[in-house]
Amino acid sequence: MLQSWKIGDFRVWSIVEYFGPTHDPEFLYPEFDRAKFQAAAAQFPPGHYYPPIDRLVVTIQTWLLEAGDRRILIDTGVGNMKARPAARMLRLNTLWPAWFTATGQDFGTITDVVMTHMHSDHVGWNTVLNGERWVPTFPNARYHFPQADYDYFKGKRDAGEPVDAGSFADSVEPVVEAGLANFITDQSEICDCLRVEAATGHTPGQLNYWIESGGETGVFSADIMHHIAQIYCPEWNTAFCILPDEAKKTRAAFLAEAARTGAMVMPCHFAPPHTGFVRRQDDGFAFEPAPSHYGVTA
Ligand SMILES: [Zn+2]
């Protein structure tokens, strides 16, 4: 279901590719502790965890930001027809394009495509198949890649290592070859509205993007957390965090800042409603989901 929210004069849309009870918490979190998890899970809002199968609900989605004349996508999911080793990501044929156009946009109206980092579940819709070739999906957009992530994944590819299930080759390189790529280095703002903040750890070059309008704040928070469990247990990295110590420091600092600012937090992977607020609770933090909103007036 398509949802959108207002942040001041801006509007953000959640465009879901899929979500489901897919993740075994003990697999996702190598430092998992069952007693701590049960205490946290007792506070989860409905729909984030299913005890009978012991699975966390994880979403794959894209955020669309309407800010002035800009139409900005933040991360682009897995994509259709991509050859990926995980069964739930293998040659998808989802309705993502239909949900995307239901926002009133088409592929030609997108001005910017912004990556938080370059894992395969964040770059997929960068490209679509044209015959046998992968070509950029959004022909009029600038695609903004974190330079440090690009360098890291390109270094692996140049060394002959498999890079994120082939996503670098089919979802990043065609964009660079088409001349549509911009590399984010140390600038403090992009797209006239996104404040760039380093969020190193999950990947070497991961970035957060903060927005502010009309006194309200939001943040696209990438994969600092995969699930609200990490708001209650921030010391848990996922099995996919490349720099574990950095990831923990980044998460701790982020939670404090999110609570201080009251920002609407927009990660990639939270279960519906996919966004919410971090609140101080005793010595730690708690999650307050944003109101679900399926209309366009909130
Ligand atoms: Zn991810």
XYZ file of C-alpha atoms and ligand atoms in Angstrom:
299
model
C 0.000 0.000 0.000
C 1.233 3.450 -0.876
C 1.681 5.829 2.048
C 2.795 9.444 2.194
C 3.501 11.988 4.910
C 4.231 15.707 5.051
C 7.387 17.126 6.592
C 6.807 20.884 6.501
C 6.350 21.744 2.816
C 7.911 18.474 1.686
C 6.095 15.238 0.975
C 7.640 11.780 1.356
C 6.238 8.575 -0.105
C 7.068 5.000 0.833
C 7.146 2.851 -2.305
C 7.292 -0.745 -1.110
C 8.855 -3.449 -3.240
C 7.960 -6.231 -0.791
C 7.910 -6.995 2.901
C 7.461 -10.097 4.975
C 8.451 -12.187 7.992
C 11.730 -13.164 6.375
C 14.518 -12.796 8.927
C 15.596 -15.150 11.685
C 16.756 -12.762 14.431
C 19.562 -15.083 15.503
C 20.912 -15.073 11.962
C 20.461 -11.345 11.390
C 22.105 -10.380 14.690
C 25.249 -12.377 15.537
C 25.252 -10.879 19.071
C 21.613 -11.878 19.604
C 20.474 -12.436 23.185
C 17.083 -14.138 23.561
C 16.196 -12.649 26.948
C 16.958 -9.094 25.794
C 15.036 -9.681 22.602
C 11.930 -10.940 24.422
C 11.944 -7.855 26.643
C 12.206 -5.631 23.556
C 9.641 -7.594 21.554
C 7.092 -7.075 24.332
C 7.231 -3.368 23.372
C 7.100 -3.767 19.587
C 3.974 -2.396 17.898
C 2.003 -5.097 16.039
C 3.396 -6.431 12.782
C 7.148 -6.211 13.364
C 7.740 -9.779 14.637
C 5.863 -13.088 14.409
C 6.565 -15.367 17.398
C 5.135 -18.625 15.944
C 7.861 -18.661 13.310
C 10.392 -16.480 15.182
C 10.800 -14.168 12.231
C 11.341 -10.408 11.987
C 9.401 -8.479 9.361
C 11.744 -6.743 6.923
C 10.752 -4.404 4.082
C 12.488 -3.492 0.838
C 11.403 -0.029 -0.309
C 12.218 3.256 -1.970
C 11.544 6.681 -0.504
C 10.276 9.389 -2.871
C 10.805 12.974 -1.704
C 8.938 15.874 -3.285
C 10.802 19.071 -2.396
C 10.065 22.154 -4.495
C 10.692 21.187 -8.117
C 12.798 18.190 -7.134
C 11.533 14.624 -7.351
C 14.101 12.580 -5.479
C 14.297 8.814 -4.978
C 16.285 7.544 -2.011
C 17.504 3.966 -2.610
C 15.965 1.753 -5.247
C 15.362 -1.727 -3.845
C 16.219 -5.012 -5.531
C 14.738 -4.361 -8.993
C 13.005 -6.690 -11.416
C 14.718 -9.524 -13.291
C 18.029 -9.216 -11.423
C 19.923 -12.495 -10.997
C 20.500 -12.752 -7.226
C 21.451 -15.728 -5.051
C 18.761 -15.176 -2.369
C 15.522 -16.883 -3.462
C 13.340 -13.971 -2.350
C 15.370 -11.597 -4.573
C 15.854 -13.809 -7.622
C 14.465 -12.389 -10.879
C 11.635 -10.498 -9.220
C 8.599 -9.333 -11.133
C 6.972 -7.041 -8.572
C 4.480 -4.210 -8.936
C 7.053 -1.608 -7.866
C 6.641 0.305 -11.183
C 2.849 0.455 -10.725
C 3.148 1.775 -7.158
C 5.799 4.221 -8.328
C 3.568 5.688 -11.059
C 0.639 5.829 -8.605
C 2.547 8.643 -6.863
C 1.999 10.741 -9.994
C 5.561 10.395 -11.264
C 6.940 8.598 -14.274
C 10.483 7.504 -15.005
C 11.160 10.767 -16.854
C 10.093 13.123 -14.054
C 12.618 11.958 -11.465
C 15.328 14.609 -11.047
C 17.628 12.789 -8.630
C 18.336 9.243 -7.474
C 20.238 9.171 -4.202
C 21.935 6.127 -2.693
C 22.522 5.742 1.034
C 24.957 2.922 0.284
C 25.587 0.404 -2.435
C 24.322 -2.981 -1.227
C 22.280 -4.943 -3.771
C 18.923 -4.264 -2.056
C 19.407 -0.483 -2.455
C 20.469 -0.037 -6.092
C 18.217 -2.400 -8.067
C 15.802 -0.013 -9.796
C 18.715 2.132 -10.926
C 18.541 0.082 -14.117
C 16.056 -1.882 -16.206
C 16.551 -4.407 -18.984
C 16.505 -3.084 -22.527
C 16.876 -6.167 -24.696
C 19.902 -7.812 -23.109
C 21.408 -4.622 -21.667
C 20.862 -2.925 -18.322
C 20.154 0.758 -18.892
C 19.360 3.624 -16.472
C 15.679 3.602 -15.463
C 15.453 7.373 -14.920
C 16.930 9.018 -18.027
C 16.655 12.623 -16.796
C 18.005 12.052 -13.282
C 21.384 12.630 -11.700
C 22.332 9.526 -9.731
C 24.219 10.393 -6.538
C 26.560 7.687 -5.190
C 28.621 7.855 -1.982
C 32.170 8.059 -3.290
C 33.660 5.938 -0.482
C 31.208 3.105 -1.130
C 31.798 3.285 -4.859
C 35.560 3.081 -4.298
C 35.198 0.150 -1.898
C 32.946 -1.954 -4.151
C 34.859 -1.043 -7.310
C 38.080 -2.069 -5.572
C 36.606 -5.500 -4.892
C 35.405 -5.803 -8.461
C 38.781 -4.744 -9.849
C 40.369 -7.436 -7.650
C 38.133 -10.036 -9.261
C 35.974 -10.613 -6.171
C 32.221 -11.107 -6.541
C 30.609 -7.786 -5.674
C 27.296 -7.870 -3.913
C 25.689 -10.557 -6.018
C 26.394 -8.821 -9.301
C 24.608 -5.593 -8.391
C 27.653 -3.410 -9.014
C 27.843 -4.685 -12.602
C 24.135 -4.536 -13.473
C 22.890 -1.617 -11.346
C 25.818 0.778 -10.845
C 28.228 0.522 -13.764
C 25.582 1.137 -16.485
C 24.674 4.419 -14.758
C 28.316 5.513 -14.622
C 28.857 4.505 -18.251
C 25.802 6.569 -19.284
C 27.374 9.651 -17.692
C 24.547 10.095 -15.150
C 26.594 9.552 -11.982
C 27.580 12.155 -9.422
C 29.852 11.131 -6.578
C 29.145 12.528 -3.130
C 32.338 13.419 -1.348
C 32.527 15.996 1.414
C 29.794 18.374 0.356
C 27.350 19.183 3.123
C 24.195 19.332 0.996
C 22.857 17.824 -2.234
C 19.699 18.400 -4.266
C 19.200 21.768 -2.475
C 17.480 19.999 0.429
C 19.392 16.948 1.699
C 21.958 17.498 4.445
C 24.586 14.818 4.093
C 25.899 13.026 7.174
C 28.445 10.203 7.308
C 26.953 6.973 8.705
C 29.982 4.736 8.383
C 29.911 1.119 9.510
C 27.255 -0.918 7.750
C 29.307 -0.065 4.676
C 32.473 2.070 4.531
C 30.719 4.939 2.755
C 27.151 4.814 4.043
C 25.453 8.228 4.286
C 22.349 9.626 5.969
C 20.281 12.444 4.502
C 18.491 14.899 6.791
C 15.657 17.151 5.636
C 14.097 20.141 7.318
C 11.055 22.169 6.321
C 8.630 24.349 8.231
C 10.302 23.507 11.525
C 9.917 19.755 10.972
C 12.764 17.298 10.540
C 13.181 13.940 8.850
C 16.077 11.643 8.121
C 16.664 8.904 5.577
C 18.662 6.637 7.836
C 19.825 3.889 5.483
C 20.763 0.607 7.187
C 21.953 1.981 10.529
C 19.142 -0.296 11.725
C 17.393 -3.122 9.861
C 14.642 -3.567 12.421
C 13.213 -1.687 15.389
C 14.848 -4.334 17.637
C 18.049 -2.302 17.269
C 16.393 0.755 18.830
C 15.981 -1.323 21.998
C 19.279 -3.221 21.556
C 21.567 -0.720 19.763
C 24.664 -2.779 20.493
C 23.540 -5.384 17.931
C 25.051 -5.132 14.465
C 23.655 -7.136 11.601
C 25.620 -9.923 9.951
C 26.019 -7.541 6.986
C 27.809 -4.686 8.764
C 31.249 -4.412 7.145
C 32.925 -2.302 9.872
C 31.376 -3.559 13.144
C 32.931 -1.095 15.604
C 32.080 1.883 13.425
C 28.532 0.592 12.910
C 27.912 0.510 16.684
C 29.269 4.023 17.199
C 27.202 5.354 14.310
C 24.012 3.719 15.648
C 24.505 5.064 19.179
C 25.120 8.600 17.917
C 22.223 8.396 15.493
C 19.688 7.265 18.103
C 20.695 10.101 20.429
C 20.364 12.645 17.619
C 17.051 11.231 16.364
C 15.608 11.406 19.880
C 16.973 14.915 20.449
C 15.577 16.332 17.194
C 12.297 14.381 17.099
C 13.013 13.634 13.441
C 10.766 11.338 11.451
C 13.107 8.396 10.896
C 12.917 6.778 7.448
C 15.074 3.670 7.267
C 14.916 1.277 4.350
C 13.847 -1.887 6.120
C 11.287 -1.236 8.884
C 7.920 -3.037 8.786
C 4.747 -0.988 8.110
C 4.208 1.900 8.580
C 7.966 1.920 7.702
C 8.710 5.128 9.605
C 8.439 6.588 13.078
C 10.198 8.325 15.925
C 12.932 7.429 18.401
C 12.029 8.342 21.985
C 14.154 8.310 25.129
C 13.102 5.568 27.565
C 14.905 4.967 30.876
C 18.588 4.558 29.934
C 17.796 3.654 26.338
C 15.359 4.246 23.524
C 11.923 3.171 22.311
C 10.131 3.302 18.969
C 6.939 5.203 18.236
C 5.510 4.387 14.795
C 4.307 7.262 12.621
C 0.551 7.202 12.002
C -0.202 5.021 8.977
C -1.257 7.328 6.204
C -2.666 6.132 2.921
C -4.028 9.453 1.677
C -2.183 12.497 0.388
C -3.203 15.208 2.833
C -1.260 14.361 6.012
Zn 19.678 -3.006 3.095
